[in-house]
Short mmCIF file of C-alpha atoms and ligand atoms in Angstrom, two decimals:
data_model
loop_
_atom_site.label_atom_id
_atom_site.label_comp_id
_atom_site.label_asym_id
_atom_site.label_seq_id
_atom_site.Cartn_x
_atom_site.Cartn_y
_atom_site.Cartn_z
CA UNK A 29 -71.56 -63.30 -46.14
CA UNK A 30 -74.04 -64.63 -48.56
CA UNK A 31 -72.99 -66.45 -51.80
CA UNK A 32 -72.24 -64.59 -54.64
CA UNK A 33 -74.63 -65.03 -57.87
CA UNK A 34 -71.32 -64.31 -60.01
CA UNK A 35 -69.21 -66.98 -61.31
CA UNK A 36 -66.01 -67.60 -63.48
CA UNK A 37 -65.56 -69.20 -66.25
CA UNK A 38 -61.60 -69.77 -65.93
CA UNK A 39 -60.22 -72.69 -62.92
CA UNK A 40 -58.11 -70.76 -60.51
CA UNK A 41 -56.39 -73.76 -59.39
CA UNK A 42 -55.46 -74.82 -63.26
CA UNK A 43 -51.95 -74.01 -64.05
CA UNK A 44 -51.15 -72.78 -67.68
CA UNK A 45 -52.98 -69.69 -68.90
CA UNK A 46 -56.03 -69.48 -69.22
CA UNK A 47 -58.34 -66.88 -71.16
CA UNK A 48 -62.33 -66.37 -70.05
CA UNK A 49 -65.04 -63.82 -67.89
CA UNK A 50 -66.39 -63.42 -64.68
CA UNK A 51 -70.69 -63.56 -65.47
CA UNK A 52 -72.93 -61.07 -63.81
CA UNK A 53 -76.67 -62.48 -64.20
CA UNK A 54 -78.58 -59.20 -64.94
CA UNK A 55 -81.81 -58.24 -66.76
CA UNK A 56 -82.11 -55.43 -69.68
CA UNK A 57 -85.39 -54.34 -71.98
CA UNK A 58 -84.05 -56.76 -74.80
CA UNK A 59 -82.23 -59.21 -72.58
CA UNK A 60 -84.29 -61.14 -69.93
CA UNK A 61 -81.39 -63.75 -69.37
CA UNK A 62 -78.41 -61.54 -69.82
CA UNK A 63 -75.08 -61.91 -68.15
CA UNK A 64 -72.21 -59.12 -68.55
CA UNK A 65 -69.38 -60.87 -69.14
CA UNK A 66 -66.40 -59.46 -67.50
CA UNK A 67 -62.92 -60.36 -69.54
CA UNK A 68 -60.86 -62.10 -67.13
CA UNK A 69 -57.26 -64.47 -67.61
CA UNK A 70 -55.26 -66.40 -65.06
CA UNK A 71 -51.95 -67.04 -65.52
CA UNK A 72 -49.95 -70.05 -63.39
CA UNK A 73 -47.18 -71.14 -63.04
CA UNK A 74 -45.61 -73.38 -59.83
CA UNK A 75 -45.42 -72.04 -56.12
CA UNK A 76 -45.80 -68.34 -55.41
CA UNK A 77 -47.78 -65.86 -54.50
CA UNK A 78 -51.12 -64.61 -56.20
CA UNK A 79 -51.39 -60.65 -57.90
CA UNK A 80 -54.86 -59.88 -58.67
CA UNK A 81 -54.30 -56.68 -61.49
CA UNK A 82 -57.51 -54.36 -61.77
CA UNK A 83 -58.55 -51.96 -64.11
CA UNK A 84 -61.53 -50.18 -64.89
CA UNK A 85 -62.64 -49.88 -61.53
CA UNK A 86 -63.73 -46.65 -62.97
CA UNK A 87 -65.22 -46.69 -66.63
CA UNK A 88 -62.96 -43.47 -67.73
CA UNK A 89 -59.90 -44.46 -66.60
CA UNK A 90 -57.78 -46.24 -69.95
CA UNK A 91 -54.30 -46.69 -69.38
CA UNK A 92 -54.69 -49.79 -66.55
CA UNK A 93 -57.29 -51.40 -68.88
CA UNK A 94 -55.26 -51.14 -71.70
CA UNK A 95 -52.01 -52.11 -69.89
CA UNK A 96 -53.66 -54.90 -68.63
CA UNK A 97 -54.99 -56.28 -71.86
CA UNK A 98 -51.49 -56.06 -73.50
CA UNK A 99 -50.22 -58.62 -70.66
CA UNK A 100 -52.98 -60.65 -70.88
CA UNK A 101 -51.76 -61.11 -74.27
CA UNK A 102 -48.26 -60.87 -74.49
CA UNK A 103 -47.22 -63.21 -70.88
CA UNK A 104 -46.59 -66.84 -71.06
CA UNK A 105 -46.61 -69.20 -67.69
CA UNK A 106 -42.74 -69.98 -68.17
CA UNK A 107 -42.49 -66.18 -67.11
CA UNK A 108 -44.12 -66.69 -64.00
CA UNK A 109 -43.99 -67.68 -60.43
CA UNK A 110 -46.86 -68.09 -58.94
CA UNK A 111 -50.41 -67.21 -60.44
CA UNK A 112 -51.50 -63.83 -61.95
CA UNK A 113 -54.94 -62.96 -62.03
CA UNK A 114 -55.84 -60.02 -64.91
CA UNK A 115 -59.47 -57.99 -65.16
CA UNK A 116 -58.95 -54.88 -67.22
CA UNK A 117 -62.36 -53.93 -66.93
CA UNK A 118 -64.01 -54.57 -63.36
CA UNK A 119 -67.14 -51.88 -64.05
CA UNK A 120 -67.47 -53.29 -67.66
CA UNK A 121 -70.30 -51.24 -68.43
CA UNK A 122 -68.47 -48.26 -67.17
CA UNK A 123 -65.54 -49.04 -69.35
CA UNK A 124 -67.91 -49.17 -72.22
CA UNK A 125 -69.40 -46.02 -71.84
CA UNK A 126 -66.61 -44.07 -71.17
CA UNK A 127 -68.30 -43.15 -67.62
CA UNK A 128 -67.03 -42.95 -63.87
CA UNK A 129 -70.37 -44.51 -62.66
CA UNK A 130 -71.96 -47.55 -64.12
CA UNK A 131 -74.78 -46.12 -66.19
CA UNK A 132 -76.34 -49.75 -64.83
CA UNK A 133 -77.59 -48.89 -61.97
CA UNK A 134 -75.47 -44.74 -61.70
CA UNK A 135 -73.17 -46.58 -58.72
CA UNK A 136 -69.33 -45.61 -58.34
CA UNK A 137 -67.91 -49.28 -58.26
CA UNK A 138 -65.32 -47.55 -56.14
CA UNK A 139 -67.88 -46.65 -52.76
CA UNK A 140 -69.70 -50.14 -53.03
CA UNK A 141 -67.02 -52.28 -51.24
CA UNK A 142 -67.93 -54.81 -49.36
CA UNK A 143 -70.55 -54.89 -51.52
CA UNK A 144 -73.79 -56.61 -51.44
CA UNK A 145 -74.86 -60.99 -52.50
CA UNK A 146 -78.33 -59.41 -53.67
CA UNK A 147 -77.54 -55.64 -54.63
CA UNK A 148 -77.23 -53.84 -57.81
CA UNK A 149 -74.71 -54.71 -60.39
CA UNK A 150 -71.67 -52.51 -59.52
CA UNK A 151 -72.34 -53.68 -55.89
CA UNK A 152 -72.44 -57.70 -56.48
CA UNK A 153 -69.39 -56.93 -58.77
CA UNK A 154 -67.83 -55.73 -55.17
CA UNK A 155 -69.61 -58.61 -53.28
CA UNK A 156 -67.24 -60.83 -56.24
CA UNK A 157 -64.27 -58.99 -55.26
CA UNK A 158 -64.56 -59.18 -51.76
CA UNK A 159 -65.46 -62.95 -51.14
CA UNK A 160 -63.75 -64.66 -53.61
CA UNK A 161 -61.26 -62.78 -55.28
CA UNK A 162 -59.50 -60.62 -53.09
CA UNK A 163 -59.26 -64.16 -51.16
CA UNK A 164 -57.16 -66.04 -53.50
CA UNK A 165 -55.11 -62.91 -53.82
CA UNK A 166 -51.32 -61.93 -51.58
CA UNK A 167 -51.31 -58.54 -53.88
CA UNK A 168 -53.80 -56.22 -55.08
CA UNK A 169 -53.27 -54.27 -58.11
CA UNK A 170 -56.27 -51.21 -58.68
CA UNK A 171 -54.94 -48.72 -61.16
CA UNK A 172 -56.40 -45.19 -61.96
CA UNK A 173 -56.11 -42.32 -63.39
CA UNK A 174 -57.98 -38.85 -62.44
CA UNK A 175 -60.63 -39.96 -64.91
CA UNK A 176 -62.47 -36.99 -66.85
CA UNK A 177 -62.68 -35.14 -64.16
CA UNK A 178 -59.18 -34.30 -62.52
CA UNK A 179 -55.59 -34.55 -63.86
CA UNK A 180 -52.75 -36.40 -61.40
CA UNK A 181 -49.48 -36.04 -62.00
CA UNK A 182 -48.83 -39.74 -62.89
CA UNK A 183 -47.96 -41.65 -59.68
CA UNK A 184 -47.84 -44.46 -57.33
CA UNK A 185 -50.42 -44.24 -54.38
CA UNK A 186 -51.21 -45.80 -51.01
CA UNK A 187 -52.88 -45.54 -47.75
CA UNK A 188 -50.55 -45.30 -44.83
CA UNK A 189 -52.11 -48.72 -42.69
CA UNK A 190 -51.09 -49.29 -39.81
CA UNK A 191 -49.57 -52.94 -39.96
CA UNK A 192 -45.81 -52.34 -40.00
CA UNK A 193 -45.14 -55.08 -42.16
CA UNK A 194 -48.17 -54.47 -44.82
CA UNK A 195 -47.43 -51.17 -45.44
CA UNK A 196 -43.49 -51.89 -46.15
CA UNK A 197 -44.79 -54.35 -48.29
CA UNK A 198 -46.73 -51.48 -49.62
CA UNK A 199 -44.18 -49.17 -49.75
CA UNK A 200 -41.98 -51.43 -51.90
CA UNK A 201 -44.77 -51.67 -54.44
CA UNK A 202 -45.52 -48.55 -54.88
CA UNK A 203 -41.46 -47.28 -55.27
CA UNK A 204 -41.39 -49.94 -57.70
CA UNK A 205 -43.89 -48.29 -60.34
CA UNK A 206 -40.64 -45.56 -60.58
CA UNK A 207 -42.70 -42.57 -60.53
CA UNK A 208 -41.77 -39.44 -60.12
CA UNK A 209 -44.02 -38.69 -56.86
CA UNK A 210 -45.67 -41.49 -54.72
CA UNK A 211 -48.78 -40.10 -53.05
CA UNK A 212 -50.36 -40.93 -49.75
CA UNK A 213 -53.55 -39.81 -49.52
CA UNK A 214 -57.08 -40.34 -47.71
CA UNK A 215 -60.54 -40.75 -48.59
CA UNK A 216 -61.67 -37.45 -48.32
CA UNK A 217 -65.05 -38.64 -50.55
CA UNK A 218 -66.64 -41.88 -48.96
CA UNK A 219 -66.60 -45.10 -47.92
CA UNK A 220 -66.81 -48.03 -49.41
CA UNK A 221 -63.57 -48.18 -51.68
CA UNK A 222 -61.45 -51.15 -53.43
CA UNK A 223 -58.27 -50.60 -51.73
CA UNK A 224 -59.85 -50.35 -48.35
CA UNK A 225 -61.86 -53.66 -48.13
CA UNK A 226 -58.27 -55.50 -49.78
CA UNK A 227 -56.23 -53.90 -46.86
CA UNK A 228 -58.73 -54.74 -44.32
CA UNK A 229 -58.11 -58.10 -45.40
CA UNK A 230 -54.78 -57.97 -44.96
CA UNK A 231 -53.60 -57.58 -48.82
CA UNK A 232 -50.37 -55.94 -50.27
CA UNK A 233 -52.22 -53.30 -52.14
CA UNK A 234 -50.85 -51.49 -55.10
CA UNK A 235 -52.45 -48.35 -56.85
CA UNK A 236 -51.79 -45.57 -59.26
CA UNK A 237 -53.29 -42.23 -60.51
CA UNK A 238 -51.90 -42.13 -63.94
CA UNK A 239 -52.41 -38.87 -65.69
CA UNK A 240 -56.05 -38.30 -66.26
CA UNK A 241 -58.17 -36.26 -68.81
CA UNK A 242 -59.40 -38.01 -72.53
CA UNK A 243 -55.95 -37.95 -73.74
CA UNK A 244 -53.93 -40.21 -72.41
CA UNK A 245 -50.00 -39.35 -73.84
CA UNK A 246 -47.90 -41.53 -75.15
CA UNK A 247 -45.59 -41.54 -71.70
CA UNK A 248 -48.10 -42.30 -69.76
CA UNK A 249 -48.94 -45.30 -71.44
CA UNK A 250 -45.34 -46.26 -71.38
CA UNK A 251 -44.84 -45.53 -67.21
CA UNK A 252 -47.97 -47.32 -66.39
CA UNK A 253 -47.22 -50.55 -68.54
CA UNK A 254 -43.40 -50.74 -67.73
CA UNK A 255 -44.38 -49.91 -63.86
CA UNK A 256 -47.02 -52.49 -64.00
CA UNK A 257 -44.38 -54.85 -65.26
CA UNK A 258 -41.47 -53.77 -62.21
CA UNK A 259 -44.12 -54.58 -59.54
CA UNK A 260 -44.54 -58.23 -60.99
CA UNK A 261 -40.98 -58.27 -61.20
CA UNK A 262 -40.42 -56.72 -57.61
CA UNK A 263 -43.01 -59.03 -55.77
CA UNK A 264 -41.41 -62.10 -57.49
CA UNK A 265 -44.16 -62.71 -59.63
CA UNK A 266 -42.50 -62.84 -63.09
CA UNK A 267 -38.68 -63.46 -64.10
CA UNK A 268 -36.63 -60.54 -65.40
CA UNK A 269 -34.25 -57.81 -64.10
CA UNK A 270 -35.80 -55.01 -61.42
CA UNK A 271 -35.58 -52.07 -62.90
CA UNK A 272 -34.40 -48.90 -60.88
CA UNK A 273 -35.04 -45.01 -60.63
CA UNK A 274 -31.14 -44.91 -60.66
CA UNK A 275 -30.23 -47.51 -63.10
CA UNK A 276 -33.13 -45.35 -65.48
CA UNK A 277 -30.74 -41.96 -64.21
CA UNK A 278 -33.61 -40.68 -62.58
CA UNK A 279 -33.36 -38.90 -58.58
CA UNK A 280 -35.41 -41.26 -56.25
CA UNK A 281 -39.06 -41.33 -55.88
CA UNK A 282 -40.35 -38.31 -53.88
CA UNK A 283 -42.99 -38.59 -51.08
CA UNK A 284 -45.45 -36.54 -50.98
CA UNK A 285 -49.15 -37.01 -49.49
CA UNK A 286 -52.45 -34.92 -48.41
CA UNK A 287 -53.89 -36.45 -45.55
CA UNK A 288 -56.08 -33.35 -44.46
CA UNK A 289 -58.87 -32.29 -46.01
CA UNK A 290 -58.03 -28.74 -46.48
CA UNK A 291 -55.25 -30.35 -48.72
CA UNK A 292 -58.52 -31.04 -51.16
CA UNK A 293 -59.62 -27.59 -52.81
CA UNK A 294 -63.16 -27.22 -53.76
CA UNK A 295 -64.92 -24.66 -56.33
CA UNK A 296 -66.70 -22.83 -54.23
CA UNK A 297 -68.62 -20.92 -56.92
CA UNK A 298 -69.88 -22.54 -60.42
CA UNK A 299 -67.78 -20.98 -63.30
CA UNK A 300 -65.12 -21.40 -65.74
CA UNK A 301 -61.66 -22.53 -64.18
CA UNK A 302 -58.57 -21.82 -65.19
CA UNK A 303 -55.31 -23.49 -63.82
CA UNK A 304 -52.92 -20.95 -63.08
CA UNK A 305 -50.02 -23.67 -61.93
CA UNK A 306 -48.99 -26.59 -63.34
CA UNK A 307 -48.70 -30.13 -62.41
CA UNK A 308 -45.97 -31.01 -59.89
CA UNK A 309 -45.36 -27.39 -59.44
CA UNK A 310 -44.02 -25.89 -55.92
CA UNK A 311 -46.90 -23.42 -54.66
CA UNK A 312 -46.41 -21.43 -51.65
CA UNK A 313 -49.21 -20.90 -49.21
CA UNK A 314 -51.96 -19.01 -50.22
CA UNK A 315 -50.81 -18.94 -53.51
CA UNK A 316 -53.56 -18.97 -56.46
CA UNK A 317 -53.49 -22.11 -58.07
CA UNK A 318 -56.33 -21.58 -60.13
CA UNK A 319 -59.02 -19.28 -60.73
CA UNK A 320 -63.04 -18.94 -61.17
CA UNK A 321 -64.49 -17.13 -64.15
CA UNK A 322 -68.33 -15.81 -64.76
CA UNK A 323 -70.10 -15.96 -67.76
CA UNK A 324 -73.20 -14.13 -66.50
CA UNK A 325 -71.22 -10.95 -64.49
CA UNK A 326 -68.23 -10.36 -66.78
CA UNK A 327 -67.86 -7.47 -64.30
CA UNK A 328 -66.83 -9.54 -61.33
CA UNK A 329 -62.65 -10.35 -60.36
CA UNK A 330 -62.59 -14.33 -61.17
CA UNK A 331 -62.36 -15.87 -57.39
CA UNK A 332 -58.71 -17.32 -56.69
CA UNK A 333 -58.53 -21.27 -55.54
CA UNK A 334 -55.93 -20.75 -53.56
CA UNK A 335 -53.26 -23.48 -51.91
CA UNK A 336 -53.82 -24.21 -48.22
CA UNK A 337 -50.70 -24.57 -47.36
CA UNK A 338 -46.97 -25.21 -49.06
CA UNK A 339 -46.35 -27.90 -51.22
CA UNK A 340 -46.58 -29.17 -54.75
CA UNK A 341 -49.92 -29.25 -56.89
CA UNK A 342 -50.05 -32.70 -57.44
CA UNK A 343 -53.68 -32.78 -58.89
CA UNK A 344 -55.72 -30.31 -60.90
CA UNK A 345 -59.41 -30.04 -62.52
CA UNK A 346 -59.95 -32.09 -66.03
CA UNK A 347 -62.67 -30.23 -67.08
CA UNK A 348 -62.75 -26.66 -67.42
CA UNK A 349 -66.41 -26.54 -66.45
CA UNK A 350 -67.03 -26.65 -62.97
CA UNK A 351 -69.86 -26.61 -60.29
CA UNK A 352 -69.73 -25.62 -56.79
CA UNK A 353 -67.85 -27.98 -54.63
CA UNK A 354 -66.18 -29.91 -57.38
CA UNK A 355 -62.48 -30.63 -56.34
CA UNK A 356 -60.26 -28.51 -58.46
CA UNK A 357 -56.76 -28.96 -56.89
CA UNK A 358 -54.89 -31.25 -54.96
CA UNK A 359 -51.42 -29.79 -52.83
CA UNK A 360 -49.52 -32.58 -51.80
CA UNK A 361 -46.72 -32.08 -49.03
CA UNK A 362 -43.47 -33.37 -48.26
CA UNK A 363 -43.36 -36.92 -45.99
CA UNK A 364 -41.05 -37.36 -43.47
CA UNK A 365 -39.25 -40.57 -43.96
CA UNK A 366 -40.08 -42.60 -40.61
CA UNK A 367 -44.07 -42.56 -41.34
CA UNK A 368 -43.06 -45.23 -44.22
CA UNK A 369 -41.36 -47.57 -41.95
ZN1 LIG B 411 -60.56 -43.98 -60.23
#
């Protein structure tokens, strides 16, 4: 692939702790030779694996950026075995704007992979990850939430990659978040995802959906921050004792999956969406999980959105206003443990 015009002000081969930025040359009307400065830190100490920690892939998902910013400040190189590269705001313009898509080019960074050296800003950031940062890493951790559009039951999630050893390592990473659910998902909304490119390069990819919506509870922040720390301990990158759900007095993580397009429920019409079922609740086949009301036709009965099959409501609509075709619910089903090995 073509060489990236992005550059890092940190030396990835240097031991110790460095703060810097990844520069992205671009122009705006009052800045002809401007650069985006994506924050980055590197901590390296001796032999070991490399973990790449990413937040702000989508700009309106803040538990990851906050967890990574805290880790950037608090970690000392003596706590690290190997190397940790931290980037809290991958799509910096979107994080600043509080939007899923970049305000610079209208792109969803998580649909831009593998990227383009001479593409738009988001495509160039994707290309830099694909050609420079992923090759440095053994483990890629990409922290998401449902953003403003969806609210998830906070969970680790992953693709069911075909390579058995890669899959086994990813299952271990997902479990180390110590979330109530671990979720197998499929790409119903297009191609070009960051995890897919990292998986293609053989990386151990660990991702999450840590809630969603505008307010972020203290519990979700704690789960994100404790989980991230524990994943790094699990992979041997940080010293310390690994925390388990058993030691926390919690039941084992429950694996669920939404691998069928029908598991993702879309609004059949525009209107006001009323969620009828709490997140994490068991639902029956054909049970209404929500319904759409019509301001312009108050005489009309609301239109139900039903579960396609029995399972758990793992995600629901964020905003009450819905447009036809918006995803309003996701139903997850029990996983047979055999597919995880
Ligand atoms: Zn996201």
